[in-house]
Structure formats: structure tokens, C-alpha cells
One Martini backbone bead per residue (centre of mass of N, CA, C, O) as a GRO file, in nm:
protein
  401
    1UNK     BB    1   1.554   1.323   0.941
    2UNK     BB    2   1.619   1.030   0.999
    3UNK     BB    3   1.854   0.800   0.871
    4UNK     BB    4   1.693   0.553   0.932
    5UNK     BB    5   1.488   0.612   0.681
    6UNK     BB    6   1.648   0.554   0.464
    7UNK     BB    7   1.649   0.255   0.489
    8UNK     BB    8   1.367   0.200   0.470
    9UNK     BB    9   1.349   0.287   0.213
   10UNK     BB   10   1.549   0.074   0.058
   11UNK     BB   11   1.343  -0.160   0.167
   12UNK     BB   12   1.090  -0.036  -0.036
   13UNK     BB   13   1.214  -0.030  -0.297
   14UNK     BB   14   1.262  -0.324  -0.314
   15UNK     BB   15   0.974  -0.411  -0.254
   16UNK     BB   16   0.852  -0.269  -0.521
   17UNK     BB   17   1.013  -0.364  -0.729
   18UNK     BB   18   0.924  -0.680  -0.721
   19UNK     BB   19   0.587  -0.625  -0.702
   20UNK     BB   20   0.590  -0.512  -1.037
   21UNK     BB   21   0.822  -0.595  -1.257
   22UNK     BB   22   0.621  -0.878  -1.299
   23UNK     BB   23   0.473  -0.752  -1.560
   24UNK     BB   24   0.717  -0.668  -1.736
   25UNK     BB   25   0.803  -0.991  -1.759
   26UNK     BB   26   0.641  -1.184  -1.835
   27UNK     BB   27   0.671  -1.311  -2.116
   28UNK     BB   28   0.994  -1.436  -2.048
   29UNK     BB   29   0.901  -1.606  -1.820
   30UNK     BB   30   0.682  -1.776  -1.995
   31UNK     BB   31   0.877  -1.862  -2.198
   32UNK     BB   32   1.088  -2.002  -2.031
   33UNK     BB   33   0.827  -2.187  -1.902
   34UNK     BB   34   0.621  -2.260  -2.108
   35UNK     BB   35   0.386  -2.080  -2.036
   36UNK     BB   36   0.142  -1.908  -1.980
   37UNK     BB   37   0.029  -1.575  -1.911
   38UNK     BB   38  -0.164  -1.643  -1.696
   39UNK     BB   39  -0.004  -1.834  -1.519
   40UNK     BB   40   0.220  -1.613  -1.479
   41UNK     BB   41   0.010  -1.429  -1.317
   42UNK     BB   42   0.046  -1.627  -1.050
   43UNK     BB   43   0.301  -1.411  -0.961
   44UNK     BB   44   0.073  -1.166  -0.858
   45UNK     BB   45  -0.122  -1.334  -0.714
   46UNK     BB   46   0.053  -1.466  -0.523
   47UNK     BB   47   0.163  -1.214  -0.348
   48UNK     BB   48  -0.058  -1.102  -0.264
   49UNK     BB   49  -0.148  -1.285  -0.068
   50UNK     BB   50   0.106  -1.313   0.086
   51UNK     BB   51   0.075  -1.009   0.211
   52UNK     BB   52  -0.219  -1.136   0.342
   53UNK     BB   53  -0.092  -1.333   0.501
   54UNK     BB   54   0.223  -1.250   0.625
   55UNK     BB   55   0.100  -0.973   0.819
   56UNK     BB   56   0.040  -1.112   1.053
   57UNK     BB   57   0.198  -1.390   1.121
   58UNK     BB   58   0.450  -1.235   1.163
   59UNK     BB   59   0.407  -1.082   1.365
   60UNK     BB   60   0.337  -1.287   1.573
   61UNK     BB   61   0.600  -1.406   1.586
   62UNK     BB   62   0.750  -1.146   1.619
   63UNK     BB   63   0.655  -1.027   1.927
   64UNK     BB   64   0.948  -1.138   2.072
   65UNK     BB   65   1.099  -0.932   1.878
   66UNK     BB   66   1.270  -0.714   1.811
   67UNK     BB   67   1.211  -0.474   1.567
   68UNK     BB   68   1.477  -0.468   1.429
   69UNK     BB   69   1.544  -0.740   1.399
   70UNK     BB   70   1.278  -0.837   1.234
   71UNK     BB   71   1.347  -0.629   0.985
   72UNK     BB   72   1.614  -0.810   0.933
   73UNK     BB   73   1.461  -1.056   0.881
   74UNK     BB   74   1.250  -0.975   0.642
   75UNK     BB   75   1.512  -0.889   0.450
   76UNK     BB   76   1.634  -1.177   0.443
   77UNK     BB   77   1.365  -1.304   0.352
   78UNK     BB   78   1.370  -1.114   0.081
   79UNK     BB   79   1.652  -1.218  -0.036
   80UNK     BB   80   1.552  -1.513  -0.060
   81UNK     BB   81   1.286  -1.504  -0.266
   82UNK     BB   82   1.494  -1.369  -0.504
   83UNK     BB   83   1.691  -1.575  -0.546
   84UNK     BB   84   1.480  -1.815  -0.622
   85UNK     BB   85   1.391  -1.646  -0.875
   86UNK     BB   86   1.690  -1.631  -1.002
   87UNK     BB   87   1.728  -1.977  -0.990
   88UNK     BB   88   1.470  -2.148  -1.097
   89UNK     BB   89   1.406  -2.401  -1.253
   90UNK     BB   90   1.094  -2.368  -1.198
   91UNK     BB   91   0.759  -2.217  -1.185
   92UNK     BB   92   0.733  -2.367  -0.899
   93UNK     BB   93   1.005  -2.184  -0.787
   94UNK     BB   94   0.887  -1.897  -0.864
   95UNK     BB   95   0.617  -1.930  -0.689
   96UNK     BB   96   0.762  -1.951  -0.500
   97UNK     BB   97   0.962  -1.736  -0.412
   98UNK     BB   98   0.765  -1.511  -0.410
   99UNK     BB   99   0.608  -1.562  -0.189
  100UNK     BB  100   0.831  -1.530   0.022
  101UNK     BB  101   0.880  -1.251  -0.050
  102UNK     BB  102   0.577  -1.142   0.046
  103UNK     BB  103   0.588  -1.220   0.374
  104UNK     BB  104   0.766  -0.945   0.439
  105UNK     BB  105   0.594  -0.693   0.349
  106UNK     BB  106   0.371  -0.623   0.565
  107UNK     BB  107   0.586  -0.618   0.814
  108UNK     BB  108   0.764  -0.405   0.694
  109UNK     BB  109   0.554  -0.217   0.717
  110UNK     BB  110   0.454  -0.205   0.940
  111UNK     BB  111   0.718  -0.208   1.148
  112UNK     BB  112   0.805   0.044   0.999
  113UNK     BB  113   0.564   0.266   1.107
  114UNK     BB  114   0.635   0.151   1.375
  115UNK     BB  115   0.967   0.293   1.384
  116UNK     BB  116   0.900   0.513   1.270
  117UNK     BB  117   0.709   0.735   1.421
  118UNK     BB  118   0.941   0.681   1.706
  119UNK     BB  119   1.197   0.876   1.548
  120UNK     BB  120   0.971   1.092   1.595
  121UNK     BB  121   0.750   1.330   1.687
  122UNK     BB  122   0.394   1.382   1.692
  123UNK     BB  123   0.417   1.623   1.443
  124UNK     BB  124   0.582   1.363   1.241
  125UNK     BB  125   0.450   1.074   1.164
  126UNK     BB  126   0.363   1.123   0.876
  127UNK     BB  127   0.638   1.189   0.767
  128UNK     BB  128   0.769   0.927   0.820
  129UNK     BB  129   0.631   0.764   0.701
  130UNK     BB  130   0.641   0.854   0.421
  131UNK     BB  131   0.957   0.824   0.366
  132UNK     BB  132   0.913   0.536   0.332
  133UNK     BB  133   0.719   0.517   0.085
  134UNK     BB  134   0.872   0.652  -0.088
  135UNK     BB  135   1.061   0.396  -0.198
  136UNK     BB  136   0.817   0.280  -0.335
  137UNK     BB  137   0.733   0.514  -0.543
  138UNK     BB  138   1.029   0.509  -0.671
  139UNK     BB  139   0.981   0.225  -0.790
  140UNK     BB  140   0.775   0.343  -1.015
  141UNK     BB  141   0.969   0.506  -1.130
  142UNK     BB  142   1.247   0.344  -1.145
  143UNK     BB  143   1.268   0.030  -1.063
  144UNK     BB  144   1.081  -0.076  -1.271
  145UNK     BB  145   1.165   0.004  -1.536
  146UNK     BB  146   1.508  -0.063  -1.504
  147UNK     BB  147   1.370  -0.383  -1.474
  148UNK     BB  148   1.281  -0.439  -1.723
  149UNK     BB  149   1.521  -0.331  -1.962
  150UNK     BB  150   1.710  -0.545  -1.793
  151UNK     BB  151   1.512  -0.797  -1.870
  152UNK     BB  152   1.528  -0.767  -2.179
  153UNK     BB  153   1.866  -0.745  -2.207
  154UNK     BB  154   1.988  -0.992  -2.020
  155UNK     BB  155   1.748  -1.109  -1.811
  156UNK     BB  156   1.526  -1.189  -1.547
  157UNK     BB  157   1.721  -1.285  -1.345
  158UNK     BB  158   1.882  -1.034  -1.291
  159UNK     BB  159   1.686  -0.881  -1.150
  160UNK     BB  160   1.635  -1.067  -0.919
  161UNK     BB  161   1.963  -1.026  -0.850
  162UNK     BB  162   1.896  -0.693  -0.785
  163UNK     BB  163   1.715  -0.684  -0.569
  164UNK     BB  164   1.863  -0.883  -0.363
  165UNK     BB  165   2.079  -0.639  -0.341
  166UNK     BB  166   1.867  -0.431  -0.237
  167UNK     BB  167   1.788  -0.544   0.027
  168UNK     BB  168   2.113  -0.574   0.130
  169UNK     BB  169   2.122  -0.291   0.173
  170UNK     BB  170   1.881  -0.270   0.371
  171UNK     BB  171   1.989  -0.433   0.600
  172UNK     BB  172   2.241  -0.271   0.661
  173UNK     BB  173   2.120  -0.032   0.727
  174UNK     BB  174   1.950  -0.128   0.999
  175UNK     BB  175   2.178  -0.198   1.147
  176UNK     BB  176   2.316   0.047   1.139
  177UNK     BB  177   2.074   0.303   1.164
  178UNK     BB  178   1.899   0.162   1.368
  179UNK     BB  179   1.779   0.139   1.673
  180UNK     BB  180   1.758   0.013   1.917
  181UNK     BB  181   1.470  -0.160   1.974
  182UNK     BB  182   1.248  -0.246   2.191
  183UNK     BB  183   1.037  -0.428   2.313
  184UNK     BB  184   0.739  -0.354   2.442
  185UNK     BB  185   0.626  -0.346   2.752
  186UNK     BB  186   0.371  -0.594   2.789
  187UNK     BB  187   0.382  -0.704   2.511
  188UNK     BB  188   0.108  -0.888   2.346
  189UNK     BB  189  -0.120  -1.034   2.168
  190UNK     BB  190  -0.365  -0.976   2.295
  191UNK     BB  191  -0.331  -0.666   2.299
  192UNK     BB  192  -0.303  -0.674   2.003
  193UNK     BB  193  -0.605  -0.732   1.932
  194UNK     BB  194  -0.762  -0.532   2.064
  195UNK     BB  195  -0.771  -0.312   1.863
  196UNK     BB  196  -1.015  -0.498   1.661
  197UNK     BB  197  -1.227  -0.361   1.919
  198UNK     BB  198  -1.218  -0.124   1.715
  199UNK     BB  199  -1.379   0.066   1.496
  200UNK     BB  200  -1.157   0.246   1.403
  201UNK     BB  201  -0.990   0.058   1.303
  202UNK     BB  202  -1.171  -0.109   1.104
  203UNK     BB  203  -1.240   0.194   0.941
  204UNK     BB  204  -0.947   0.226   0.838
  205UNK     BB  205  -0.937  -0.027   0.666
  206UNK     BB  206  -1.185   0.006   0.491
  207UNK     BB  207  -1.070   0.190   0.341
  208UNK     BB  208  -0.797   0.094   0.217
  209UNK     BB  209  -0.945  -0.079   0.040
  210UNK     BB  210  -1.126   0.085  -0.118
  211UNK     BB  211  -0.959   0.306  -0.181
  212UNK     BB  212  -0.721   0.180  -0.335
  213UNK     BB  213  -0.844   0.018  -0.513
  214UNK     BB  214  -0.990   0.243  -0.666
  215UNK     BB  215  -0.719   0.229  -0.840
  216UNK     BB  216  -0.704  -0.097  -0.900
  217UNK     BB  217  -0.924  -0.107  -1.118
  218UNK     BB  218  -0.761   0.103  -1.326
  219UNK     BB  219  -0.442   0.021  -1.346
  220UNK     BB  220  -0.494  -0.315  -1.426
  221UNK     BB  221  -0.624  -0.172  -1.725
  222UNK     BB  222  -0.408   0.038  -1.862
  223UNK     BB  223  -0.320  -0.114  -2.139
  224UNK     BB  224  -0.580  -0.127  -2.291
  225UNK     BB  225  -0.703   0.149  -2.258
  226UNK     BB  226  -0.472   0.302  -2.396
  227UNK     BB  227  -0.451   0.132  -2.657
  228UNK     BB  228  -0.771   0.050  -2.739
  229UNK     BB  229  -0.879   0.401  -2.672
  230UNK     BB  230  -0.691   0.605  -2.682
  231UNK     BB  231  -0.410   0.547  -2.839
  232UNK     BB  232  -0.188   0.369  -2.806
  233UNK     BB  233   0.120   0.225  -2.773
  234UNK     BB  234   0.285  -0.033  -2.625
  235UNK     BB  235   0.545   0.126  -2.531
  236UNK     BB  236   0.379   0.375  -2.361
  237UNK     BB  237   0.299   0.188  -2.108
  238UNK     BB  238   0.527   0.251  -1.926
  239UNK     BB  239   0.529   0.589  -1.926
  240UNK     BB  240   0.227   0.592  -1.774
  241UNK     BB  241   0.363   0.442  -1.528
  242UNK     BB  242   0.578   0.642  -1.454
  243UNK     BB  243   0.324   0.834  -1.407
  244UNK     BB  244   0.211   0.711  -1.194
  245UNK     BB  245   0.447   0.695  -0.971
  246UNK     BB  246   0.474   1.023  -0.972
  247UNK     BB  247   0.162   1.051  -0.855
  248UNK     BB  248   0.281   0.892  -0.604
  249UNK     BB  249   0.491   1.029  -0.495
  250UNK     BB  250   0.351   1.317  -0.459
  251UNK     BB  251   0.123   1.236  -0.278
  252UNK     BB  252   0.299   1.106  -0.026
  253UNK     BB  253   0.388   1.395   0.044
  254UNK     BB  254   0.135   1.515   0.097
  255UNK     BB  255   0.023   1.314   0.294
  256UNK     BB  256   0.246   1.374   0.513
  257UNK     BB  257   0.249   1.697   0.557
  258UNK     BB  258  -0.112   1.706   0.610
  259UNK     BB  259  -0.157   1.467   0.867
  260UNK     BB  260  -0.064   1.636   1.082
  261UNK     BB  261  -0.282   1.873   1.034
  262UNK     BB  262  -0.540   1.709   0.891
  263UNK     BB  263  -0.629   1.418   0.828
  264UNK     BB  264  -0.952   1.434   0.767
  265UNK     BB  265  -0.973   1.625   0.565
  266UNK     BB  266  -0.787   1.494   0.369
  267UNK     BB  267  -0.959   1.234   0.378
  268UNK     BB  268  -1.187   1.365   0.183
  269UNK     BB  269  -1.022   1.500  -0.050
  270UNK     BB  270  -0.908   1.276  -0.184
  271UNK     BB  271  -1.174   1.063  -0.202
  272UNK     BB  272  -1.329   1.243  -0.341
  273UNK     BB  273  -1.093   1.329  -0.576
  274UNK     BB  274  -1.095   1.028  -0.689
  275UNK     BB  275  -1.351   0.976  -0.762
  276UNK     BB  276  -1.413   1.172  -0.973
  277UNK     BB  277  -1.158   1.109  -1.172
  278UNK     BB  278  -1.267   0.801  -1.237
  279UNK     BB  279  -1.533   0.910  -1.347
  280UNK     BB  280  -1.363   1.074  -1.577
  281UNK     BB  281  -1.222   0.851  -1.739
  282UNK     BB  282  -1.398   0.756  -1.913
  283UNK     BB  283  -1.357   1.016  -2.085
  284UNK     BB  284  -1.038   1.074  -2.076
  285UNK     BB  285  -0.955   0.771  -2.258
  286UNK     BB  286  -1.015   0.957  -2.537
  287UNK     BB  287  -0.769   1.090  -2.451
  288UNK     BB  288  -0.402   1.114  -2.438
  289UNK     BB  289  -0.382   1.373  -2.232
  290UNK     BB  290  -0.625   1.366  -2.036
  291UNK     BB  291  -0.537   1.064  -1.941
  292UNK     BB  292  -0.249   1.123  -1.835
  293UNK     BB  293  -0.329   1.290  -1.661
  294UNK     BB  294  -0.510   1.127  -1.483
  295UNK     BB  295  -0.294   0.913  -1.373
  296UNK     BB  296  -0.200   1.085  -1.217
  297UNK     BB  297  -0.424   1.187  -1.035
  298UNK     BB  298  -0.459   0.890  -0.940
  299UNK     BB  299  -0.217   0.841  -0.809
  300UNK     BB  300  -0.193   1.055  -0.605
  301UNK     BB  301  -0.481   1.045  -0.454
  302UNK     BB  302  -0.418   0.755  -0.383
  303UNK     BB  303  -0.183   0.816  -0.181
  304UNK     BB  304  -0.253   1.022  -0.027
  305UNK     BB  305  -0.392   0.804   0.186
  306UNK     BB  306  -0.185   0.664   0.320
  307UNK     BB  307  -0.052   0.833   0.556
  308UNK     BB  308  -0.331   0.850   0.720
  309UNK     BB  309  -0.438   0.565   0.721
  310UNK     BB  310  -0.148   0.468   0.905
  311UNK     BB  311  -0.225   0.705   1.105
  312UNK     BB  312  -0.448   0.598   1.210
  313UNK     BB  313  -0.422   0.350   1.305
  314UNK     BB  314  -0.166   0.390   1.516
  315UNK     BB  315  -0.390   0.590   1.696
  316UNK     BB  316  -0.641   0.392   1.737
  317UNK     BB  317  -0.426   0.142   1.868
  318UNK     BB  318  -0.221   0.253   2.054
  319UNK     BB  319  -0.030   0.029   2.274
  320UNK     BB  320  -0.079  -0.214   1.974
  321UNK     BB  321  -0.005  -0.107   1.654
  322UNK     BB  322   0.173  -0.359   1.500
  323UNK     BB  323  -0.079  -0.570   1.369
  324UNK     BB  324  -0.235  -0.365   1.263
  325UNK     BB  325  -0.058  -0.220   1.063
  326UNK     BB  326   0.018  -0.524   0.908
  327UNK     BB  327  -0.297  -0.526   0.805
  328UNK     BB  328  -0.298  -0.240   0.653
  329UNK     BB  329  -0.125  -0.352   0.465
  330UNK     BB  330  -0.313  -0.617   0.374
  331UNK     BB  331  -0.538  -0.393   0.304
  332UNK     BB  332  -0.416  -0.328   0.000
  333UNK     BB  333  -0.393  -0.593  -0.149
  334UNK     BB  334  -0.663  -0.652  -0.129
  335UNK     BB  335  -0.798  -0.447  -0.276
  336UNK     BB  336  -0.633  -0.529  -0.544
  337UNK     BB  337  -0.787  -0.777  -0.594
  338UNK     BB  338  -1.079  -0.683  -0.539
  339UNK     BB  339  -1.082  -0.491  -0.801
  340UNK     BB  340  -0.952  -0.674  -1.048
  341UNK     BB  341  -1.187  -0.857  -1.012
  342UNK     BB  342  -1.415  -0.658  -1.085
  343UNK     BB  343  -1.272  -0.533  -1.335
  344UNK     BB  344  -1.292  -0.759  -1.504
  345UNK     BB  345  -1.616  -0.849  -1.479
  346UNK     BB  346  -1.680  -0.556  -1.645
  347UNK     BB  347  -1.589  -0.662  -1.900
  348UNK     BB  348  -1.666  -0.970  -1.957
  349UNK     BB  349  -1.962  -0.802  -1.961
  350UNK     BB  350  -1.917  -0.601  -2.225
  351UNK     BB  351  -1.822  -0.293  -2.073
  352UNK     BB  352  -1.544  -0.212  -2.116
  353UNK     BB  353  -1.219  -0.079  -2.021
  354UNK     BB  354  -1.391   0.158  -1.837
  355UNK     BB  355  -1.557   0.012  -1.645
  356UNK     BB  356  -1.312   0.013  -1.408
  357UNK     BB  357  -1.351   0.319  -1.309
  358UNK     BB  358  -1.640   0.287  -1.166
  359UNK     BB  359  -1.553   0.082  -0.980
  360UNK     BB  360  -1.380   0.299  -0.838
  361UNK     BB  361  -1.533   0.531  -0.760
  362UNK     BB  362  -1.727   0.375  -0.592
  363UNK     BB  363  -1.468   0.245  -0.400
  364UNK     BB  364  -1.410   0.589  -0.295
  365UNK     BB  365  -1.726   0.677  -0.211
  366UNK     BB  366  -1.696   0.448   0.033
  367UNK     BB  367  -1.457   0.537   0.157
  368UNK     BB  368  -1.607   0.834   0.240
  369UNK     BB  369  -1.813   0.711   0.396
  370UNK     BB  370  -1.631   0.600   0.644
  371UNK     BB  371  -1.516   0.865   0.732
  372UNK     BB  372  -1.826   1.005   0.792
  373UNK     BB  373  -1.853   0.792   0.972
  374UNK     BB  374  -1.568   0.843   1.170
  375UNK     BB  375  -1.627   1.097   1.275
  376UNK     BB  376  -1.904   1.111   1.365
  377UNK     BB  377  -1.810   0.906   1.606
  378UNK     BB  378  -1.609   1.045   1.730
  379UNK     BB  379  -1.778   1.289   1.843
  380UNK     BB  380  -1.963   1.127   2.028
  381UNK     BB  381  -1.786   1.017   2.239
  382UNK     BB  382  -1.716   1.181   2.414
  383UNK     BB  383  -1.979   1.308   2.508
  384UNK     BB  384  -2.056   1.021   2.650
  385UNK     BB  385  -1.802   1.013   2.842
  386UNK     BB  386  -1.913   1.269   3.000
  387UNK     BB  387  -2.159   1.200   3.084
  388UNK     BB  388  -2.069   0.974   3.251
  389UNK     BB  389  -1.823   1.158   3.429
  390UNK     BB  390  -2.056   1.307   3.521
  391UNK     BB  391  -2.338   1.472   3.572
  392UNK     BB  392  -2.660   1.337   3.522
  393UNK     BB  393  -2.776   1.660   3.493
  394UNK     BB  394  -2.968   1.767   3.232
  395UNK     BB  395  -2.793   2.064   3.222
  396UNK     BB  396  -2.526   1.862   3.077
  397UNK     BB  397  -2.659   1.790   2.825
  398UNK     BB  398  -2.624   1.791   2.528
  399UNK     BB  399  -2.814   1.904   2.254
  400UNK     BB  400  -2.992   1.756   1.992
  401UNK     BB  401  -3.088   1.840   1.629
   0.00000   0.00000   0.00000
């Protein structure tokens, strides 16, 4: 793999790190800024929006800037969001900061994606995809944790002020090791629409809020369900989501690998299997080993989706993948808002701890119908191409039971 995904992979690392981070250290946050919890919570919930609010915006901005400068625009503009979250004077300027840097997350995915797939063969763009993800998922692997550690032990603005020089770190790599890539000729704005008159772009977008979401309908409530239910201590939720990450990790591996050699049948595989597993959840969270071989499960089986997820959008906006892209990498984060939406509701209303894994079964079980209805739908279309392009002779079309 070229060293450019490296850069990229770092670019990635910093951003996971930063947008899960603000999860264990809401308390030290909360009590410096005088505020509750839940207020405290729209640090999490304010990141969210902003990266599906600025993965088109930006994109569309940059759509005249060569994708090198803009990738290096946008890791600039994400080391200014998380200095002002390390120096905010009050939590009003920690919610800026944050917003800010979150407007970079969706188009550093989405043109990083398109960035990585042109720097390999056509039968390696998912393992490149997958590269720059690594980062992402080792963010919860290692960065999360060890920015929570460091910002319980130091202080969390120290933690927000090394996130920002692992920005420039990544910064440094793209100007360094990315190659200058100019923007392709004529591409414009309209071009770039096009894709979404495209109705496999929309179900594979339509897969991403789903499949993901159910993933995190159950992640979402993960310290309660594991303290309340499984029986754990609530230090040990901290090692459950490090569990949870290398679920991510080793999915991330396995759908690059396997998404260049046969896309759709992994997307069955995975989606299937997550639906399963989640289902399966209300009954393994009342047991301690159960729950965490689960825990992994969910993370693997549900990032397993990514690579092949975004491989499909870019196959399928065709010569404007860019937009397309970075939209949907916002509609990941759209699923997580989602689902956590609905994962509440029915905590709400009374139905317990587990009942946000039947919501994510439910919504990767439908992620799963979208899939073959989207195989099933492409299996059609040549046929009626040839149709069309061919001799209109009833002897020449054929026949279906």
C-alpha cells in the first residue's frame, strides 16, 4: 500500500479520536463548566450534526480545489476546532470548537476515500479504503482510552491539545506524502448531483444510516446495560468499549479484504450477521462473558460494512464520486443519531436496558432488505439495456418465471 494512506490513516486517527474522546471525560467537562450531564451530552451531540451538516457543504466548496489542498484545508480547520475546545473559556466556545472541528470529519472521509481508491489497482480500492479506516478504528482501540486516562490524570484540555497536534501530524503527512492530485477535468457541482439521481447511490446510502445505526442503537447504551444488567463495575466499561474497537479494528480488516472479491455477498454476510448477533444481545447482556464476546461482535460484524459500504457509493456515482462520498460518510453519523434517537425511546418507555439491541436488529435487518433489493434491482438493469440496445425480436428476450 502506498505511504499516502498513512498519512491518511493519521488524518483518521486523530478524527476518531477526538469525536468519541468527549464521551469518557463528560464528567471532568461538565463539572469545570459548571453544567449538567445532559448538557455536557450536546458536545456529542452538537460533533454529530455538525458532520452531517458539513460533509456536503464543505465538499461543495472545495469541488474547485485539488483534493490534496482541500484534505490539508480540512485537517487545518480540524486542529483550529480542537485548540478553541482546549482553550474555551466558557462551554459555549467549547461547543464552537467542537462544531468546528467536526465540519472536517465527513469531507476528510468522503475526499479521503477518493483519494485512497486512486493511489491502488481497481481490484484494491477496498483494502485502500479500509487503510485510512484503520485509523479511525484504532482511535478506539488506543486513542480513546488513552485520552480519557490522560485527561482524568492532567486535565482534558491537555487531551484536546494533543488531538490538535495529531491534526498537524496528519497535515504534515498529506502535504508530504500525498501525491498532488489534480481536481478532475470537468467536474462541476451539477456533475456531482448527478450521482443522487442514481437510485443504487441512494440504497447504498440508505444501507449505511441502517446498518450502522443498529450498531449504534446498542453501543449507545452500552454503560448501563453492561453496569445494570450484565452485572460489570462501571471502571470496566472503559475495557469493554476498548473491546468494542477491536471489534472495529478486525471488521475494518476483513471488509477491505474481502469487498474487492465479492462486495455483495459480504454485505449479506455481515448485515445478516449483525441483525443475529444484536438480536441475540437482550439475552447474552445478562451474562458478563457472553455480553463482551457480543460487544465484540457488534463491532466487527458492524464496520465490516464500512469498506464495502463506501465502495459501493464510489462504484456507483461513477465519474462524481466525490459528493456522493463525503454524504456518505454523513449518513453514518445520521444512522448513530438515529438509532440513539429510538434507543432511548423505548429505554423511555419502560422497556429496559436491552431493548435498544431489538432496535438495532430491526434496522440492520432492513439495512439487509435494501441490500437484495439493490442486488436484485442491478441484476435487472442490464437485462433491459440489452433489451433496449438489441433486436426488439421476442426470440431475444428472455423469459422469467
Amino acid at each position: 500500500m502506498p505511504l499516502a494512506l498513512l498519512a491518511l490513516a493519521v488524518g483518521a486517527f486523530g478524527i476518531g479520536t477526538t469525536e468519541f474522546v468527549v464521551m469518557g471525560l463528560l464528567p471532568q467537562i461538565a463539572a469545570d463548566y459548571g453544567v449538567s450531564i445532559p448538557t455536557a451530552g450536546l458536545l456529542v451531540t452538537g460533533y454529530a450534526l455538525g458532520v452531517v451538516v458539513g460533509a456536503p457543504v464543505l465538499t461543495v466548496l472545495g469541488a474547485r480545489v485539488s483534493r490534496k489542498r482541500m484534505l490539508m484545508l480540512l485537517m487545518g480547520l480540524f486542529v483550529v476546532g480542537n485548540l478553541v475546545s482546549a482553550l474555551a473559556p466558557a462551554f459555549g466556545v467549547m461547543l464552537a470548537g467542537r462544531v468546528v472541528a467536526s465540519l472536517a470529519h465527513g469531507s476528510f472521509f468522503g475526499i479521503g476515500s477518493v483519494v485512497a481508491a486512486g493511489l491502488v489497482a481497481p481490484d484494491r480500492k477496498a483494502g485502500a479504503i479500509a487503510m485510512m479506516f484503520t485509523g479511525l478504528t484504532l482511535a478506539n482501540v488506543v486513542g480513546v482510552p488513552l485520552g480519557t486516562l490522560l485527561g482524568q490524570a492532567v486535565g482534558w484540555r491537555t487531551t484536546f491539545a494533543v488531538v490538535a497536534a495529531l491534526g498537524v501530524a496528519g497535515l504534515l503527512g498529506i502535504a508530504r506524502l500525498v501525491p498532488a492530485l489534480p481536481r478532475p477535468e470537468g467536474a462541476r457541482l451539477r456533475g456531482e448531483l448527478t450521482a443522487f439521481r442514481n437510485p443504487q447511490v441512494l440504497l447504498a446510502m440508505a444501507m449505511t444510516v441502517l446498518g450502522f445505526g443498529g450498531v449504534f442503537a446498542a453501543i449507545t447504551y452500552i454503560a448501563p446495560m453492561m453496569t445494570e444488567v450484565a452485572g460489570y463495575s462501571e471502571g470496566a466499561v472503559t475495557w469493554l468499549l476498548v473491546l468494542f474497537g477491536t471489534g472495529m479494528f478486525l471488521g475494518n480488516l476483513i471488509g477491505g479484504r474481502y469487498a474487492d472479491r465479492a462486495l455483495m455477498p459480504l454485505l449479506y454476510v455481515t448485515l445478516g450477521g449483525l441483525a443475529l448477533v444484536l438480536a441475540l444481545f437482550t439475552v447474552t447482556a445478562h451474562h458478563k462473558v457472553l455480553a463482551a464476546v457480543t460487544v465484540l461482535l457488534v463491532g466487527a460484524l458492524g464496520f465490516a460494512t464500512v469498506p464495502p459500504l463506501q465502495k459501493r457509493v464510489l462504484d456507483q456515482a461513477h465519474g462524481a464520486p466525490t459528493l456522493a462520498s463525503a454524504v456518505n460518510i454523513g449518513a453514518f453519523n445520521l444512522g448513530n443519531a438515529l438509532a440513539a434517537w429510538l434507543g432511548g425511546l423505548v429505554i423511555a418507555d419502560g422497556l429496559g436496558y436491552t431493548a435498544p439491541n431489538w432496535v438495532g436488529a430491526l434496522l440492520a435487518a432492513a439495512a439487509l432488505g435494501l441490500a437484495l433489493r439493490s442486488a436484485a434491482l442491478e441484476r435487472r438493469t442490464p437485462a433491459r439495456n440489452a433489451v433496449v440496445a438489441g433486436s426488439p425480436s421476442p426470440a431475444r428476450v428472455p423469459v422469467r418465471h
